[in-house]
Short mmCIF file of C-alpha atoms in Angstrom, two decimals:
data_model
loop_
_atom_site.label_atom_id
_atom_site.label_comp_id
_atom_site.label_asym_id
_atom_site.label_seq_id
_atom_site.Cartn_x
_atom_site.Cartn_y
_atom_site.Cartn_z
CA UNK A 1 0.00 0.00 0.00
CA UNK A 2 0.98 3.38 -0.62
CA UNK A 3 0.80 6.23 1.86
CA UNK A 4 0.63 10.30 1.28
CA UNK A 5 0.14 13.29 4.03
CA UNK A 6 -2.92 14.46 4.23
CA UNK A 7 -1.99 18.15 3.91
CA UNK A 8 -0.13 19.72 6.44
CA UNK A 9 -1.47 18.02 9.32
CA UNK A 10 1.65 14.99 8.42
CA UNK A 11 -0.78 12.42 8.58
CA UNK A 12 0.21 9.59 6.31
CA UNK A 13 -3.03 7.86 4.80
CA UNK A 14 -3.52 5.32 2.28
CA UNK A 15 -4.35 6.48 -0.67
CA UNK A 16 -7.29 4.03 -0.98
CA UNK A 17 -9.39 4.88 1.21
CA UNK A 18 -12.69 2.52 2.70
CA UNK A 19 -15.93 4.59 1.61
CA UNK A 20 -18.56 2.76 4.05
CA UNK A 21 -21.67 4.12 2.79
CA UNK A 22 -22.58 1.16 1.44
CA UNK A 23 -21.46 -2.17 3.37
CA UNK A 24 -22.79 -5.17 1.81
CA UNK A 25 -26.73 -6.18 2.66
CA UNK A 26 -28.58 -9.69 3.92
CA UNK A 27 -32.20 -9.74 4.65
CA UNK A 28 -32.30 -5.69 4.96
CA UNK A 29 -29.63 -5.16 7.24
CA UNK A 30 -25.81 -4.46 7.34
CA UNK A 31 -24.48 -8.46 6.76
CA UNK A 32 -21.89 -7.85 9.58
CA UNK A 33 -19.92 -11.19 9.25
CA UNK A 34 -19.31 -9.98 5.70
CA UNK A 35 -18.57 -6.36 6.07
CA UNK A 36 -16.16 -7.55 9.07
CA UNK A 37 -14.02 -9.67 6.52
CA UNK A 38 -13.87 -7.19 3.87
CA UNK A 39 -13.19 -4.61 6.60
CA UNK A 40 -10.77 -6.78 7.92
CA UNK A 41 -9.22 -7.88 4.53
CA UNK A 42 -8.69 -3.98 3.51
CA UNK A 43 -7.06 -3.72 7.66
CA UNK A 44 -4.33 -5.90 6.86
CA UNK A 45 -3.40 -5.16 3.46
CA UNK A 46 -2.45 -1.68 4.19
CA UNK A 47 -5.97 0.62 4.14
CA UNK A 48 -6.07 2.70 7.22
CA UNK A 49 -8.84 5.86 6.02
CA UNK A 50 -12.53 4.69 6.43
CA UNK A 51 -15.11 7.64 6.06
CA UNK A 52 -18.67 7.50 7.34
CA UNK A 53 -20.81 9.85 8.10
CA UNK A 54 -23.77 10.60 10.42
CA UNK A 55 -26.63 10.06 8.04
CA UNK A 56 -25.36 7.25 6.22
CA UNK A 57 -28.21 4.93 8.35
CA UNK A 58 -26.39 1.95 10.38
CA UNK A 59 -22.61 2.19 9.12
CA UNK A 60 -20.89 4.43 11.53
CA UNK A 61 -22.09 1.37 14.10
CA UNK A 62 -21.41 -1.40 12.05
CA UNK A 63 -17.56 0.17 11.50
CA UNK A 64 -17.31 0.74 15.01
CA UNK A 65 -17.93 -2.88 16.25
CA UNK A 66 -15.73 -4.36 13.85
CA UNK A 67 -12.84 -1.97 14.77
CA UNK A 68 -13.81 -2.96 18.29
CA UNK A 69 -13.97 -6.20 18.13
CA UNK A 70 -10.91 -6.59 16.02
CA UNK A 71 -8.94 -4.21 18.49
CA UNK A 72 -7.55 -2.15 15.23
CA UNK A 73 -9.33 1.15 16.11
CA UNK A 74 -5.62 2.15 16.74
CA UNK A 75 -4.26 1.34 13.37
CA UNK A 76 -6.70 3.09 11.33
CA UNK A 77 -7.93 7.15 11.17
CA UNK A 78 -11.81 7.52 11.05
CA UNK A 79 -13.84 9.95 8.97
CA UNK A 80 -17.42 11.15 9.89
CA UNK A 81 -19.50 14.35 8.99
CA UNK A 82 -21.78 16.50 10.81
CA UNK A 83 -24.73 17.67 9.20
CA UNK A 84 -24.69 21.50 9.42
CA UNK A 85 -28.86 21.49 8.58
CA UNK A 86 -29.67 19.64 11.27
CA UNK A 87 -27.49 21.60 13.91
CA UNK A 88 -28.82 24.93 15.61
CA UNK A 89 -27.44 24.74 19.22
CA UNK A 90 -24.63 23.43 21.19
CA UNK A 91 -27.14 20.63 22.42
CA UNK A 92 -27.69 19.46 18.74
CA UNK A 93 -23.81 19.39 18.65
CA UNK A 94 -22.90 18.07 21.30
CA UNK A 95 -26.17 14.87 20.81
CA UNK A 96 -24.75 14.35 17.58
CA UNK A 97 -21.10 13.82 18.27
CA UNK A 98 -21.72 11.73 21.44
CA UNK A 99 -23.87 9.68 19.42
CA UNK A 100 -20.89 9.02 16.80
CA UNK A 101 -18.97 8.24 19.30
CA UNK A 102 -21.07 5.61 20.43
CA UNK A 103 -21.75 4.28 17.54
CA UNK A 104 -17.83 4.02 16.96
CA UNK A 105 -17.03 2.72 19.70
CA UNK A 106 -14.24 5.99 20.40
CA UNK A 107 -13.23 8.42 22.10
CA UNK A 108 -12.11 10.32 19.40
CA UNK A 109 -12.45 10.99 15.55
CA UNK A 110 -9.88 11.48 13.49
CA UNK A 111 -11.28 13.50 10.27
CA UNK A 112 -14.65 15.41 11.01
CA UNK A 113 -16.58 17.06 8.36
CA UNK A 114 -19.60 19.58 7.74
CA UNK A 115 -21.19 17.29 5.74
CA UNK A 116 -22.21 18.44 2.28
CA UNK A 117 -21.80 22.07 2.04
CA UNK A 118 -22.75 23.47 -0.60
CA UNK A 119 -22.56 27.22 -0.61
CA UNK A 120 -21.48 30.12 1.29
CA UNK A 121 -25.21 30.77 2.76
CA UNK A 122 -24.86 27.06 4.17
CA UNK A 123 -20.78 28.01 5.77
CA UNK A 124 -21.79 31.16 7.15
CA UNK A 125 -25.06 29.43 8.97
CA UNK A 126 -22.33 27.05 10.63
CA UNK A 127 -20.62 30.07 11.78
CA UNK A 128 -23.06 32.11 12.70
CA UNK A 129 -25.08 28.89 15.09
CA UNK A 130 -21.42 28.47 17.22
CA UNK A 131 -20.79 25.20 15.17
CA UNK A 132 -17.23 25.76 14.33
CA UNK A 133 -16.48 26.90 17.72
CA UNK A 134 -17.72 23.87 19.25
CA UNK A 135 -15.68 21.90 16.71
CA UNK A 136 -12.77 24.22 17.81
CA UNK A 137 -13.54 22.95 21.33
CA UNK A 138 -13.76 19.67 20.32
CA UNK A 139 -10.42 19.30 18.78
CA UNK A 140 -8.59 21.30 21.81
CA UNK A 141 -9.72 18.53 24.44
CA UNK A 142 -8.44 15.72 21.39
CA UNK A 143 -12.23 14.77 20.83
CA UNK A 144 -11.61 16.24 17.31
CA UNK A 145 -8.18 15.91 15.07
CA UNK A 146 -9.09 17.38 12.10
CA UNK A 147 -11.56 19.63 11.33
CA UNK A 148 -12.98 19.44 6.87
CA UNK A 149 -15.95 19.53 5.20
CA UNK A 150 -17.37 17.70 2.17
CA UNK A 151 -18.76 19.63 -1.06
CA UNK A 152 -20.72 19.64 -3.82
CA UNK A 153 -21.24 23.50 -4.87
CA UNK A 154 -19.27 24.99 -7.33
CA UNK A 155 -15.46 25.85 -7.60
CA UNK A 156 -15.64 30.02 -6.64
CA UNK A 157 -17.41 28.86 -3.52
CA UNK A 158 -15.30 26.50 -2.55
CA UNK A 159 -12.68 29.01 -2.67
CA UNK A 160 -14.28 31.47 -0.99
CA UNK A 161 -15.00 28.25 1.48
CA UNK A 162 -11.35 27.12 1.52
CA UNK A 163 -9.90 31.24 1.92
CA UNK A 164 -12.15 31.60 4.65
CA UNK A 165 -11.07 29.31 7.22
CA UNK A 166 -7.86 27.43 8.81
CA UNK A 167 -9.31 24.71 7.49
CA UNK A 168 -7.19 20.76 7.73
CA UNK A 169 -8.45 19.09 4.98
CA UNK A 170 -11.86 18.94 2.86
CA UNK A 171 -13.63 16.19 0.57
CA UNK A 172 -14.38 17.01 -3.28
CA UNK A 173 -16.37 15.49 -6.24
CA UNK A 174 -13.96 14.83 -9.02
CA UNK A 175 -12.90 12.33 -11.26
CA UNK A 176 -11.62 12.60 -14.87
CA UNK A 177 -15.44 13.62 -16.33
CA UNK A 178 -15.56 16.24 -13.49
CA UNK A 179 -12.20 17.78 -14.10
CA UNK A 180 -13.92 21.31 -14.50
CA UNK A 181 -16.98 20.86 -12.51
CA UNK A 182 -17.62 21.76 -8.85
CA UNK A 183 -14.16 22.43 -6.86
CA UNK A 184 -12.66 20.52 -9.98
CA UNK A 185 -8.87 20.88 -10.63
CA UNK A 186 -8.61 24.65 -9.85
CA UNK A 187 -10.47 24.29 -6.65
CA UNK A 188 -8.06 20.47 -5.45
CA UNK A 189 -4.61 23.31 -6.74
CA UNK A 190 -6.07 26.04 -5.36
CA UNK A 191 -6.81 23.32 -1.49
CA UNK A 192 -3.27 21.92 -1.84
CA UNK A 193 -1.69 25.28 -2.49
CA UNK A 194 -2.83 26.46 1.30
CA UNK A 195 -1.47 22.84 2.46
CA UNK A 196 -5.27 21.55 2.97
CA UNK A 197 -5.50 17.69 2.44
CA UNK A 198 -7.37 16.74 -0.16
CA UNK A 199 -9.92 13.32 -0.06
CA UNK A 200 -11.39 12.50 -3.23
CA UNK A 201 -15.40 10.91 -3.40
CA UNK A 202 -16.97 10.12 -6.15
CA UNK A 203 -13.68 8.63 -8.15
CA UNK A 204 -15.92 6.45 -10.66
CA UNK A 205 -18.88 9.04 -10.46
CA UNK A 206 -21.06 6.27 -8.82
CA UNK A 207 -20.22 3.56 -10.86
CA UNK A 208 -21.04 5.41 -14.44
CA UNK A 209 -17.35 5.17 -15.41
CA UNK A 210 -16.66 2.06 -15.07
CA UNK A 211 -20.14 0.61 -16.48
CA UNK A 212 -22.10 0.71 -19.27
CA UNK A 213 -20.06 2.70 -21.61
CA UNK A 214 -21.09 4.46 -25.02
CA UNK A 215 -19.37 2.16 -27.99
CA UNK A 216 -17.13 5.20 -29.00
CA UNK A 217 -16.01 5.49 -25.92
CA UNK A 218 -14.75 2.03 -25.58
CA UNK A 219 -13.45 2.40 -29.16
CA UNK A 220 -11.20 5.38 -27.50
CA UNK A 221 -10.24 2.96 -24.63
CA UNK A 222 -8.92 0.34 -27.18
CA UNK A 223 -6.70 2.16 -29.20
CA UNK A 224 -4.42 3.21 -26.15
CA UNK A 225 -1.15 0.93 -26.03
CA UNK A 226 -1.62 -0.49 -22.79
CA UNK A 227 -4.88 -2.32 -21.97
CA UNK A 228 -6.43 -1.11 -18.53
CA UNK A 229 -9.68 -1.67 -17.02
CA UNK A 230 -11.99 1.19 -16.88
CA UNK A 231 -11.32 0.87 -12.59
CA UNK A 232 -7.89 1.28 -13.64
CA UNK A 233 -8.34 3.96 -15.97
CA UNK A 234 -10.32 6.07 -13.55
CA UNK A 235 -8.22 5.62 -10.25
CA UNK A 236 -4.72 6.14 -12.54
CA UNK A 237 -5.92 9.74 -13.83
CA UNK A 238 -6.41 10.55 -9.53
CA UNK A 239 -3.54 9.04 -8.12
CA UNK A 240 -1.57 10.50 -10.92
CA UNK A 241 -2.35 14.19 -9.41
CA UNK A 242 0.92 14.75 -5.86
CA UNK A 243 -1.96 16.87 -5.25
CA UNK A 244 -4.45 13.66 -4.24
CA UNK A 245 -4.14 12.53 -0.64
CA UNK A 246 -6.58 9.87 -0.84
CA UNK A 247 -9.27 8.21 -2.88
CA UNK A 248 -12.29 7.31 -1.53
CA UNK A 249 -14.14 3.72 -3.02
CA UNK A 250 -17.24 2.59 -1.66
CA UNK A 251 -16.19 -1.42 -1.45
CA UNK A 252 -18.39 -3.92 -0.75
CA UNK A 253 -17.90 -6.90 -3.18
CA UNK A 254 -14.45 -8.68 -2.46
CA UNK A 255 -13.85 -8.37 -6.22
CA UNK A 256 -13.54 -4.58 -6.20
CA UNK A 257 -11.47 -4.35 -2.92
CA UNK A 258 -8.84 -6.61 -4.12
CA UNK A 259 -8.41 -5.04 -8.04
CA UNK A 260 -8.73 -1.41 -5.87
CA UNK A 261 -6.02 -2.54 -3.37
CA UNK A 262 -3.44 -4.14 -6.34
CA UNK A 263 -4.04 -0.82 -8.19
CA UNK A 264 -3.20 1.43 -4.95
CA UNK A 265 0.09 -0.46 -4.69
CA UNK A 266 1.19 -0.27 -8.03
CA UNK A 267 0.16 3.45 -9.27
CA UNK A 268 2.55 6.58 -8.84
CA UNK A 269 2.13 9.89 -9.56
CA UNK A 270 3.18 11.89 -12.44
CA UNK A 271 3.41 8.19 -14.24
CA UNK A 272 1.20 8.77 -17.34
CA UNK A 273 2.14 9.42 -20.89
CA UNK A 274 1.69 12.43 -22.91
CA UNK A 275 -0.07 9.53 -25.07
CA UNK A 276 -2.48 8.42 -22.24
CA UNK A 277 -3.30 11.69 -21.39
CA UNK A 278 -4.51 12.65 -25.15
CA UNK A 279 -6.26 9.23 -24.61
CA UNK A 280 -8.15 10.78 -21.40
CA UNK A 281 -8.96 14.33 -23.12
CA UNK A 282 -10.10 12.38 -26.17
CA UNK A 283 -12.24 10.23 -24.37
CA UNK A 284 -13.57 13.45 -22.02
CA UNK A 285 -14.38 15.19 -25.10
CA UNK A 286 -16.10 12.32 -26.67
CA UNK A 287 -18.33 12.15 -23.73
CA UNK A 288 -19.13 15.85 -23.90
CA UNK A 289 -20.14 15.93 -27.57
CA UNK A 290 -22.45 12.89 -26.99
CA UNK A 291 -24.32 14.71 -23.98
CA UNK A 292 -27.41 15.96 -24.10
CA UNK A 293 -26.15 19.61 -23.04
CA UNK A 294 -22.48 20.86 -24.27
CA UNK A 295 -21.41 22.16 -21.37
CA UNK A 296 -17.98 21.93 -20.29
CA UNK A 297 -19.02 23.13 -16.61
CA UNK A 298 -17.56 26.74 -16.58
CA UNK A 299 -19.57 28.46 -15.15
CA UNK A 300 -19.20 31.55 -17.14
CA UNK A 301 -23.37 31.41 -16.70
CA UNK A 302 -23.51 31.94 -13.14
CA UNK A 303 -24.73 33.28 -10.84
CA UNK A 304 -28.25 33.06 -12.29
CA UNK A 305 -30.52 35.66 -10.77
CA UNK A 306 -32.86 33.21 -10.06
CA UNK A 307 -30.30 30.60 -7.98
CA UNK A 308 -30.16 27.89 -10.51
CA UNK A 309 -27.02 25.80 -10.60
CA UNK A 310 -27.03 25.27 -14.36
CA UNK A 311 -23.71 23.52 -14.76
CA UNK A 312 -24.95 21.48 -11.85
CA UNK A 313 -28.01 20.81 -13.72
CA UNK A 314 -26.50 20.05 -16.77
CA UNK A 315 -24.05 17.54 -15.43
CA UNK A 316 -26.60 15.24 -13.95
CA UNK A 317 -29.08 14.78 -16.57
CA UNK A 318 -26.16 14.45 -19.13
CA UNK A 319 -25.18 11.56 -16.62
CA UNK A 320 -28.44 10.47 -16.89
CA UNK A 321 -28.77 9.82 -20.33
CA UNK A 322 -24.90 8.72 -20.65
CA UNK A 323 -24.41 6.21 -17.96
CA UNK A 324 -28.39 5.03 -17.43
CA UNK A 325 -27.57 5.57 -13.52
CA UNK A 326 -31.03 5.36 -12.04
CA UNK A 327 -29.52 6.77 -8.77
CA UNK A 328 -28.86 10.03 -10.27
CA UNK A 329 -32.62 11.61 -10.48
CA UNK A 330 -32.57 11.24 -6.61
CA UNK A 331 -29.08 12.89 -6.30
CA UNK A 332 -30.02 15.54 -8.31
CA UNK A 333 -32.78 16.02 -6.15
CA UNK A 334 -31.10 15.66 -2.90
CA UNK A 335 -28.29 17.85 -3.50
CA UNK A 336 -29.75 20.32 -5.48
CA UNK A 337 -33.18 20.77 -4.00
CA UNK A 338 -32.10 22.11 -0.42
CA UNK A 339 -32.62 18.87 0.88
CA UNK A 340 -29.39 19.00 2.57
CA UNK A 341 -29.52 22.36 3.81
CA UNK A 342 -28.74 24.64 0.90
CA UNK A 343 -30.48 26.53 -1.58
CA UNK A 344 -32.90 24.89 -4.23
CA UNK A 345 -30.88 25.29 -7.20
CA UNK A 346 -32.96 23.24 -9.33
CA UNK A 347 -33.88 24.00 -12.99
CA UNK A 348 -37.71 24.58 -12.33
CA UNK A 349 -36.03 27.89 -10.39
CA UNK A 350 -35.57 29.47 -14.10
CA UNK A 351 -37.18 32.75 -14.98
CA UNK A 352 -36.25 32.80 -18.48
CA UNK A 353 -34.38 36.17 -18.01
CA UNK A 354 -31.48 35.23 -20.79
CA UNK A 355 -28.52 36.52 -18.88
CA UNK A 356 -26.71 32.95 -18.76
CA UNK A 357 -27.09 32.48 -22.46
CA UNK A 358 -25.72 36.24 -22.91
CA UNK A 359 -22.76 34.69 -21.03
CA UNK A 360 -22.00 31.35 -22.19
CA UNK A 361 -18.48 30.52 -24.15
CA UNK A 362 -20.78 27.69 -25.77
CA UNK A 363 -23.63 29.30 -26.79
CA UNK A 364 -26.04 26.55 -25.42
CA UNK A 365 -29.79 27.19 -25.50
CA UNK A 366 -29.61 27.06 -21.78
CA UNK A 367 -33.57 28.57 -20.92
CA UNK A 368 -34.61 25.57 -23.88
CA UNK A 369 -32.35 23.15 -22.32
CA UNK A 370 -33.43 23.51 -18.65
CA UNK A 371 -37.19 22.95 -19.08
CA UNK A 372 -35.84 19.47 -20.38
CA UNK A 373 -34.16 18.96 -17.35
CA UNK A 374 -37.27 19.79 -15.55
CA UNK A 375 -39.18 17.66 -17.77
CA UNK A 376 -36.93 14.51 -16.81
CA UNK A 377 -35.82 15.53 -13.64
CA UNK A 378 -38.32 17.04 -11.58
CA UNK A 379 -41.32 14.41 -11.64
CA UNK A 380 -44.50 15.53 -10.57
CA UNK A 381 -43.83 13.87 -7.00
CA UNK A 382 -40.23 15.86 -6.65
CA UNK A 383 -41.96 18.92 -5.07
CA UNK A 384 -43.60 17.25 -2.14
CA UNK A 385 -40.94 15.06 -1.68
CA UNK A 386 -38.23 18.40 -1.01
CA UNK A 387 -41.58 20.02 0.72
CA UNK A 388 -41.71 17.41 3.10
CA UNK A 389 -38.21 17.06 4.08
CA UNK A 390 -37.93 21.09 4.41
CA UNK A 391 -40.96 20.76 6.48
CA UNK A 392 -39.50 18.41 8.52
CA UNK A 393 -36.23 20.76 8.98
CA UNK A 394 -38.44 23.82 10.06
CA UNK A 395 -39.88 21.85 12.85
CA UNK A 396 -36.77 20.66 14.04
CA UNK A 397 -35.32 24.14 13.64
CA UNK A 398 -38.33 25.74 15.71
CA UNK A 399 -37.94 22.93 18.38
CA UNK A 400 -34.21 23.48 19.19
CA UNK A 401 -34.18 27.31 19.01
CA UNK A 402 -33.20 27.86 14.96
CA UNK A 403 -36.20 29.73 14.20
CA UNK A 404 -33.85 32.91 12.96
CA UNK A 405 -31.13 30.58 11.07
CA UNK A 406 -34.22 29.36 9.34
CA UNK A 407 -34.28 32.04 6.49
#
């Protein structure tokens, strides 16, 4: 296994690292003598980052008794988030972290995140509610070692994000299709530059790279002189980048953790060809001529008067359509709805004002272009789904005193 610091904290973490958001399932429930083997497996071949996070239903417990029981909590470093839309006073905080630790069987947690920030309104929330000085806290008694956050906004928010705070390390989106969306490569320099560790979800952009792929895509593939699978492909292009600390891979068929594990032993950075990387930008701009929308993810549009996300927008129903995810309605939804705590950016937030299309380097119909992501997207159900769920967050807000951060 190889090792890199995570930023300027010295850390040294594989750079694999264990995404646990989806351990494997028997009869509806985490199938713990599984997940402890392939836990286990990853343990002693060298992985020692495992993220989880607060919300992810079950896991943070299921990694904390098989750490426990194994007696390896001391070998490995532990990621789990926070969610900042749930928190509005120091007894919200303080429930919530005692409750991870529980579940993890601690007494401390290595990597802590806001989880899934997604612009500046959602940041300065979590400062104005006392949440970063209770992290602050945290890590001066040791509860805490690092404080990050996770992100899926776009890149001039995430600097503003990044500038604004002594942060230790944060969590971006990106893979070899995302190169210029959200944070993207500018944002992961711009991280690195300030010596903030940089974790990496989202390497195979759940799943879609690696399968069902358009035949000129594979045609691409095939012509490069060294035959790769499309796993390899995608994790080489990451691990290639000094700038990479680690690379998280949500592992839970033995298959995947042992071709993931041989490929974090073998890969270095700065190790592919001038030919491979034509190969890469040939088979990036393949996959943008054959989406639905042509947009490259610059965000020359933005902002939109109206709070649409339109590169956002555009990158998941081109996904759509590419890689016939059927996750990726809902995660369009979730993310860009304000079901996390952030705006709704969606597309049905249009006005038909123009400005973007004044804007755009591409000169994309954009107004035309998100009614069909509307269309698709947004089924009739979508806005009492959101409703409910921001219904849910008022009352919780009202209960625990977060009537005023509710705006």
């Amino acid at each position: 296994m190889q090792y890199r610091k995570v930023g300027k904290n010295g850390d040294e973490a594989s750079i694999l690292g264990y995404g646990c958001m989806r351990f494997p399932v028997k009869n509806g429930k985490t199938d713990m003598e599984r997940a402890e083997k392939q836990v286990m497996s990853a343990i002693e071949r060298g992985v020692n980052y495992f993220d989880t996070a607060y919300m992810y239903i079950g896991n943070e417990a299921a990694l904390g008794a098989i750490l426990h029981k194994n007696g390896v909590r001391d070998k490995v470093m532990i990621a789990t988030k926070i969610p900042p839309y749930l928190v509005n006073s120091r007894k919200d905080m303080e429930s919530i972290l005692n409750t991870q630790l529980e579940r993890l069987k601690t007494d401390y947690i290595d990597y802590y995140l806001l989880h899934a920030v997604q612009d500046i309104k959602g940041w300065e929330r979590a400062k104005t509610n006392g949440l970063m000085s209770f992290l602050e806290e945290m890590k001066a008694k040791g509860v805490i070692r690092n404080i990050g956050f996770s992100y899926h906004g776009d890149k001039n928010d995430f600097k503003v994000l990044i500038d604004d705070y002594d942060w230790d390390f944060c969590q971006i989106q990106y893979n070899y299709i995302d190169e210029s969306n959200q944070a993207g490569v500018e944002g992961l320099k711009h991280a690195y530059s300030k010596g903030i560790g940089v974790i990496i979800m989202e390497p195979l952009r759940g799943g879609s790279l690696v399968g069902r792929m358009p035949d000129e895509i594979k045609n691409i593939w095939e012509k490069a002189k060294v035959r790769r699978s499309y796993v390899d492909w995608a994790l080489r292009w990451l691990w290639n980048q000094p700038e990479v600390a680690v690379v998280l891979s949500g592992m839970n068929e033995e298959a995947h953790i042992d071709e993931n594990i041989k490929l974090a032993c073998e890969i270095k950075p700065d190790s592919l060809t001038e030919d491979e990387h034509k190969i890469y930008n040939e088979v990036k701009e393949t996959y943008l001529r054959l989406m639905k929308v042509g947009c490259t993810g610059c965000a020359y549009c933005l902002p939109c008067p109206a709070g649409v996300n339109i590169p956002f927008c555009f990158s998941y129903y081109n996904s759509k359509h590419l890689f016939k995810n059927k996750h990726l309605r809902f995660q369009y939804l979730m993310f860009g709805g304000g079901a996390t705590g952030g705006r709704n950016t969606l597309a049905s937030k249009c006005i038909d004002c123009g400005k973007c299309e004044k804007a755009c380097p591409q000169h994309i119909e954009i107004r035309k272009n998100l009614k069909l992501v509307k269309k698709e997207m947004e089924p009739w159900w979508s806005g009492p789904l959101l409703g409910s769920i921001g219904g849910v967050l008022k009352v919780k807000r009202f209960f625990t005193g977060g009537k005023k951060a509710n705006t």
